[in-house]
Coordinates of C-alpha atoms in Angstrom, one line a residue:
M1 CA 0.0 0.0 0.0
K2 CA 2.9 2.4 0.8
K3 CA 4.4 1.7 -2.5
I4 CA 1.2 2.5 -4.3
K5 CA 0.8 5.8 -2.5
S6 CA 4.4 6.7 -3.3
F7 CA 3.8 5.7 -6.9
L8 CA 0.6 7.8 -7.1
A9 CA 2.4 10.8 -5.5
L10 CA 5.2 10.5 -8.1
V11 CA 2.7 10.3 -11.0
L12 CA 0.8 13.3 -9.7
L13 CA 4.1 15.2 -9.3
L14 CA 5.1 14.4 -12.9
L15 CA 1.7 15.3 -14.3
S16 CA 1.7 18.6 -12.5
A17 CA 5.2 19.3 -13.7
G18 CA 4.2 18.5 -17.2
A19 CA 1.2 20.7 -17.0
F20 CA 3.3 23.5 -15.7
A21 CA 5.9 23.1 -18.5
Q22 CA 3.1 23.3 -21.1
T23 CA 1.8 26.5 -19.7
Q24 CA 5.0 28.5 -19.4
T25 CA 5.6 31.5 -21.6
K26 CA 7.6 30.6 -24.6
V27 CA 7.8 33.9 -26.5
I28 CA 7.7 37.6 -25.6
A29 CA 6.2 39.6 -28.5
V30 CA 7.4 43.2 -28.1
V31 CA 5.4 45.8 -30.1
T32 CA 7.6 48.8 -30.6
K33 CA 5.5 51.9 -31.2
A34 CA 5.3 55.6 -31.0
D35 CA 2.5 58.1 -31.2
W36 CA 4.3 59.9 -34.0
C37 CA 5.0 56.8 -36.1
S38 CA 3.0 56.8 -39.3
T39 CA 3.2 53.0 -39.7
C40 CA 1.9 52.6 -36.1
K41 CA -1.0 55.0 -36.8
T42 CA -1.9 53.2 -40.1
H43 CA -1.6 49.6 -39.0
G44 CA -1.4 49.5 -35.2
T45 CA -5.2 49.3 -34.5
R46 CA -5.6 46.5 -37.0
V47 CA -2.8 44.4 -35.4
V48 CA -4.0 45.1 -31.9
T49 CA -7.6 44.2 -32.5
E50 CA -7.3 41.5 -35.1
V51 CA -4.0 39.6 -34.5
L52 CA -2.8 40.1 -30.9
P53 CA -5.9 38.7 -29.3
L54 CA -5.2 35.4 -31.0
Y55 CA -2.0 35.0 -29.0
K56 CA -2.5 35.1 -25.3
A57 CA -0.8 34.1 -22.1
P58 CA 0.6 31.8 -21.0
E59 CA 2.3 30.8 -24.2
V60 CA 2.9 34.3 -25.5
K61 CA 3.4 37.5 -23.5
I62 CA 2.8 40.7 -25.3
M63 CA 4.7 43.8 -24.3
I64 CA 4.7 47.4 -25.5
N65 CA 7.9 49.3 -26.1
D66 CA 6.6 52.9 -26.4
L67 CA 9.2 55.3 -27.9
T68 CA 6.8 58.3 -28.0
D69 CA 8.8 60.4 -25.6
N70 CA 11.3 60.2 -22.8
K71 CA 8.7 59.3 -20.2
T72 CA 7.3 56.4 -22.2
K73 CA 10.8 55.3 -23.2
A74 CA 11.9 55.1 -19.5
S75 CA 8.7 53.2 -18.5
S76 CA 9.1 50.8 -21.4
K77 CA 12.8 50.3 -20.6
Q78 CA 12.0 49.5 -17.0
N79 CA 9.4 46.9 -18.1
L80 CA 11.9 45.3 -20.6
E81 CA 14.5 45.1 -17.8
Q82 CA 12.0 43.4 -15.5
E83 CA 11.5 40.7 -18.1
G84 CA 15.3 40.4 -18.7
I85 CA 15.0 41.4 -22.3
A86 CA 16.3 45.0 -22.3
K87 CA 19.6 43.9 -23.7
A88 CA 17.9 42.0 -26.6
M89 CA 15.8 45.1 -27.4
K90 CA 18.7 47.6 -27.1
N91 CA 19.2 47.6 -30.9
N92 CA 15.7 46.7 -31.8
N93 CA 13.9 50.1 -31.6
T94 CA 12.3 50.4 -35.0
T95 CA 8.8 51.6 -34.5
G96 CA 5.9 49.8 -36.1
E97 CA 7.6 46.5 -35.5
L98 CA 7.0 43.3 -33.6
T99 CA 10.0 41.6 -32.1
F100 CA 9.8 38.0 -30.9
I101 CA 12.1 37.0 -28.1
N102 CA 12.7 33.5 -26.7
T103 CA 12.0 33.6 -23.0
T104 CA 14.6 31.0 -22.2
T105 CA 17.5 32.4 -24.1
K106 CA 16.4 36.0 -24.1
K107 CA 17.5 36.2 -27.7
V108 CA 15.6 37.7 -30.7
I109 CA 13.9 35.0 -32.7
S110 CA 12.6 37.3 -35.5
K111 CA 11.0 40.6 -36.3
I112 CA 8.1 41.7 -38.5
S113 CA 6.6 45.0 -39.5
V114 CA 3.0 45.7 -38.4
A115 CA 2.5 46.9 -41.9
K116 CA 2.5 43.3 -43.1
S117 CA -0.7 41.4 -43.6
N118 CA -2.5 39.7 -40.7
D119 CA -1.7 36.3 -42.2
D120 CA 2.0 37.2 -42.4
I121 CA 2.0 38.4 -38.8
K122 CA 0.2 35.2 -37.6
K123 CA 2.8 33.1 -39.5
A124 CA 5.6 35.0 -37.7
F125 CA 3.9 34.4 -34.3
D126 CA 3.4 30.7 -35.0
L127 CA 7.0 30.4 -36.3
A128 CA 8.4 32.1 -33.2
I129 CA 6.4 29.8 -30.9
S130 CA 7.5 26.7 -32.8
K131 CA 11.2 27.8 -32.5
S132 CA 10.9 28.3 -28.7

């Protein structure tokens, strides 16, 4: 009986660990934007309403890197530092762009302009997830 209880405890532990591993964030998608960016103005709303809702936590974490002014830059930098991805984003400050970062390696997987079609952006999301 003791062996059965130990075995069941081990099975439950492994199942919960497997469930936890499956629900961890794999990709951080950073949307770099600015209020003065014409690409952001033209395509941002479409991407935010039609594409981003398809990719939700826990598998994907979406963050905003707002380069509108010094205040938004400082706030965004602090958020990127908290996630441990400020270094990866240091040279990735093109507005109107999505940058996909692997949460384990903290390295850039890929980038895509928000001016691309919804289908292209979805493919980029799916590819980034599959590479993580």
